[in-house]
PDB file of C-alpha atoms in Angstrom:
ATOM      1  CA  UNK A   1     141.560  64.304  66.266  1.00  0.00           C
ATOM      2  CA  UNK A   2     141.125  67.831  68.037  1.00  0.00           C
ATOM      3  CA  UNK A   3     139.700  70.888  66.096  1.00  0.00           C
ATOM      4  CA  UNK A   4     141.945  73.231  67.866  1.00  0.00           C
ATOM      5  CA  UNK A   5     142.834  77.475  67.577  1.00  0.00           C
ATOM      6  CA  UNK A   6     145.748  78.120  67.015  1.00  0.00           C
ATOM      7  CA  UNK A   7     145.805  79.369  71.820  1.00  0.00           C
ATOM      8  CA  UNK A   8     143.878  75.918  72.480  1.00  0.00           C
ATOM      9  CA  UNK A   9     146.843  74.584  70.539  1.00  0.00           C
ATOM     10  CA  UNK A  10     149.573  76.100  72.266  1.00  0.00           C
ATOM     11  CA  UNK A  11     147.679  75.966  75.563  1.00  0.00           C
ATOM     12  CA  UNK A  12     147.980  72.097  74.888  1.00  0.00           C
ATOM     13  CA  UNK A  13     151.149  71.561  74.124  1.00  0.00           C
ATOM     14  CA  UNK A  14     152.552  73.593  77.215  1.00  0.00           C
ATOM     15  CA  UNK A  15     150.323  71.503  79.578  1.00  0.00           C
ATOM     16  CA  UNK A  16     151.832  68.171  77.933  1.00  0.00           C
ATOM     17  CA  UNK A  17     155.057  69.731  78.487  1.00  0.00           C
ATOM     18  CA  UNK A  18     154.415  70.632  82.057  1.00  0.00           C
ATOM     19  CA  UNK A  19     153.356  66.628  82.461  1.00  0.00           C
ATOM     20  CA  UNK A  20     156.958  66.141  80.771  1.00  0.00           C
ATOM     21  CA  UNK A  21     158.799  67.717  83.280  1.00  0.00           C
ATOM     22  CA  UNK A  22     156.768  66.263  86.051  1.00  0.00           C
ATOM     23  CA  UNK A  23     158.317  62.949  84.972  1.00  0.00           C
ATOM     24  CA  UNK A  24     161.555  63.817  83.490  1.00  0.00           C
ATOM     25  CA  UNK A  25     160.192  63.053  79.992  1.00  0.00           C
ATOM     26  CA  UNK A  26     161.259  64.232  76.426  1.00  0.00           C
ATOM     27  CA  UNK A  27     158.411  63.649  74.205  1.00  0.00           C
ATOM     28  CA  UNK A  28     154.883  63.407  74.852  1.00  0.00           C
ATOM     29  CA  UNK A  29     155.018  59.702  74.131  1.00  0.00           C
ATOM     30  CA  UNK A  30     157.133  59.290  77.284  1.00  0.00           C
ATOM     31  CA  UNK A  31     153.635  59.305  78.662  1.00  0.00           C
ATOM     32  CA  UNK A  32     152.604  56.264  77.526  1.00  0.00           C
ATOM     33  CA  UNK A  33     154.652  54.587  80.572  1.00  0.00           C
ATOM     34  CA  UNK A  34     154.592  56.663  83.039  1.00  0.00           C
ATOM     35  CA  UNK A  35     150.996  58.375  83.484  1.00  0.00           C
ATOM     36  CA  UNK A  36     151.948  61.350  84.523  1.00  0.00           C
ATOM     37  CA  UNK A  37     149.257  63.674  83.298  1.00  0.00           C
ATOM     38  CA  UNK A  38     148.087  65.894  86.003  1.00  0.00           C
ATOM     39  CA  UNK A  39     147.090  69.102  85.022  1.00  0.00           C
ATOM     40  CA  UNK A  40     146.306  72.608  86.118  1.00  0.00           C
ATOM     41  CA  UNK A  41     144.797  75.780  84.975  1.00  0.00           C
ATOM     42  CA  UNK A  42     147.849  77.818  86.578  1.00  0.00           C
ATOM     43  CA  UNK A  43     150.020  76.794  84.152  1.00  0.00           C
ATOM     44  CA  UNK A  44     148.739  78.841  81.671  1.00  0.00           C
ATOM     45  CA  UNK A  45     148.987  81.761  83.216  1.00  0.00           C
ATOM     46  CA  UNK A  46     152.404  80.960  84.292  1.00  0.00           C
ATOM     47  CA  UNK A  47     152.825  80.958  80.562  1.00  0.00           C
ATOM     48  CA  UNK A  48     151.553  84.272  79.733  1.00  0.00           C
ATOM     49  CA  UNK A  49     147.401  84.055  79.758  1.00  0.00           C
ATOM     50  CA  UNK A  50     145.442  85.890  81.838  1.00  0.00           C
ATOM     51  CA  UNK A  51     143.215  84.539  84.048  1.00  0.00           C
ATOM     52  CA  UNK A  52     140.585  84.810  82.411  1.00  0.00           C
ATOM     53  CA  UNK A  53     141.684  83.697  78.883  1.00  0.00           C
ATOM     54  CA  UNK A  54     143.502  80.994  80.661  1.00  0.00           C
ATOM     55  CA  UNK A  55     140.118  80.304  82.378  1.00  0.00           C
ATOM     56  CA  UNK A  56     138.330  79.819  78.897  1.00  0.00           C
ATOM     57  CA  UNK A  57     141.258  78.157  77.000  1.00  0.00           C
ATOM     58  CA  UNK A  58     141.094  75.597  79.544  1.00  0.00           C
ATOM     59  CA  UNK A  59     136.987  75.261  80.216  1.00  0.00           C
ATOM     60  CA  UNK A  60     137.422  74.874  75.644  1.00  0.00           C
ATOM     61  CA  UNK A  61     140.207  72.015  75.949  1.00  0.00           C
ATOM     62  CA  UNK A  62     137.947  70.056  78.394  1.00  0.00           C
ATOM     63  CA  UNK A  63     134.843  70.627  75.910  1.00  0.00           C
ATOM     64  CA  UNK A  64     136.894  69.336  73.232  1.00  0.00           C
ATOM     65  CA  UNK A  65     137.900  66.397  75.023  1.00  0.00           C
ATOM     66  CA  UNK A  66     141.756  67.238  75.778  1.00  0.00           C
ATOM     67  CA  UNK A  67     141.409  67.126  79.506  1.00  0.00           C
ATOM     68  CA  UNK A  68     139.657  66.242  82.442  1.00  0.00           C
ATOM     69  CA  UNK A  69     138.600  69.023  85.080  1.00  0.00           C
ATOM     70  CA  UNK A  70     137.982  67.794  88.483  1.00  0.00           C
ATOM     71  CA  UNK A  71     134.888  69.326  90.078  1.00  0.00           C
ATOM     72  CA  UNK A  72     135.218  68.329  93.473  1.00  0.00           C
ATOM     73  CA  UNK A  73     138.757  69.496  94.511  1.00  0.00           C
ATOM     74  CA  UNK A  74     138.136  69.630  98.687  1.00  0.00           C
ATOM     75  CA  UNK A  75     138.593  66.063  98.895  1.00  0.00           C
ATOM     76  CA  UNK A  76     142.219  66.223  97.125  1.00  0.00           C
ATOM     77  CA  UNK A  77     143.768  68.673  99.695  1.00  0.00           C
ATOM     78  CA  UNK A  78     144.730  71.249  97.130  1.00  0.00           C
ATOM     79  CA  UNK A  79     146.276  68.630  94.838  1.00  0.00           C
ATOM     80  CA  UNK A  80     146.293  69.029  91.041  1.00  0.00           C
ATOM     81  CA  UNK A  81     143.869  66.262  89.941  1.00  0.00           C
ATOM     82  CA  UNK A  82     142.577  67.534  86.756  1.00  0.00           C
ATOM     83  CA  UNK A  83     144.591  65.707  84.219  1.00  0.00           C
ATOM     84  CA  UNK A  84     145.284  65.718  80.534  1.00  0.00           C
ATOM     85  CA  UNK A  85     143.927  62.972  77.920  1.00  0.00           C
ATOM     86  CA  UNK A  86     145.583  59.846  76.393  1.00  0.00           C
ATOM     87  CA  UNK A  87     144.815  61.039  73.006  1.00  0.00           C
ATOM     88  CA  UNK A  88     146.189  64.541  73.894  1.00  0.00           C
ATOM     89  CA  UNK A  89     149.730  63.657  74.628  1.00  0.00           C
ATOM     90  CA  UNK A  90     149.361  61.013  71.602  1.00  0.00           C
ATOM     91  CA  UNK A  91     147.939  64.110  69.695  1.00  0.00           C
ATOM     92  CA  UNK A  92     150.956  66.555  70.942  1.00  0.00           C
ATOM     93  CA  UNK A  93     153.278  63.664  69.842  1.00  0.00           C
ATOM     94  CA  UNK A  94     152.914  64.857  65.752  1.00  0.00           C
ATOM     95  CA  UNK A  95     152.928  68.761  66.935  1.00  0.00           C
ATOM     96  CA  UNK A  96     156.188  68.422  69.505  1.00  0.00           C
ATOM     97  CA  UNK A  97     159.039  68.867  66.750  1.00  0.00           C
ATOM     98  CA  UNK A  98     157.056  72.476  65.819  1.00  0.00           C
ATOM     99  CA  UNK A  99     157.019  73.105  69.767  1.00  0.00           C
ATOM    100  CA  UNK A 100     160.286  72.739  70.558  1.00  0.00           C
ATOM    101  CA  UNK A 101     161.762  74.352  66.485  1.00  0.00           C
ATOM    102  CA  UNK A 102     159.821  77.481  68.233  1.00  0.00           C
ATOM    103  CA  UNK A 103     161.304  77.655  71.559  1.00  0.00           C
ATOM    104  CA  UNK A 104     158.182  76.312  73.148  1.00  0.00           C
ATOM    105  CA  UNK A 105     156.588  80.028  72.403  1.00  0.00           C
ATOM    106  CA  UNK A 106     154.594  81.655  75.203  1.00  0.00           C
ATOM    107  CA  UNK A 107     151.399  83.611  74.989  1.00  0.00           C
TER     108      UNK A 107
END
């Protein structure tokens, strides 16, 4: 589904898991009914990347398709409204086990 590195990969599964604990969830299928799946950039580099790698990691998820950067963010207030894909979390679903077996691993 998603030709990822091995950082997109990570960077992926920590911003399904930040959707998780938006909405109390335990898997990334938890999505499925309840769409939480707002995203943002700074929760990469609350994870360990730069700005600037997280910058690029996340500019390369939304070229592959994982998520959805909003471009005009002065009408939201501030809000997060970029927001991760459908077949991301479904994707993350088959990588979780990994995830959490490594202690959901930083940068």
């Amino acid at each position: 589904m998603f030709n990822f590195t091995q950082n997109e990969k990570l960077a992926a599964l920590h911003l399904v898991d930040e959707c998780l604990d938006g909405m109390c969830g335990d898997r990334p299928m938890d999505l499925e009914h309840d769409q939480f799946t707002w995203c943002h950039v700074q929760v990469l580099t609350s994870m360990g990347w730069s700005k600037h790698e997280a910058a690029g990691t996340y500019g390369a998820l939304s070229e592959k398709g994982a998520l959805w950067i909003e471009k005009d963010v002065n009408t939201h207030d501030g809000a997060w409204v970029d927001t991760i894909s459908n077949d991301l979390y479904h994707w993350a679903e088959s990588h979780w086990d990994e995830f959490i077996a490594n202690g959901k691993p930083s940068k």
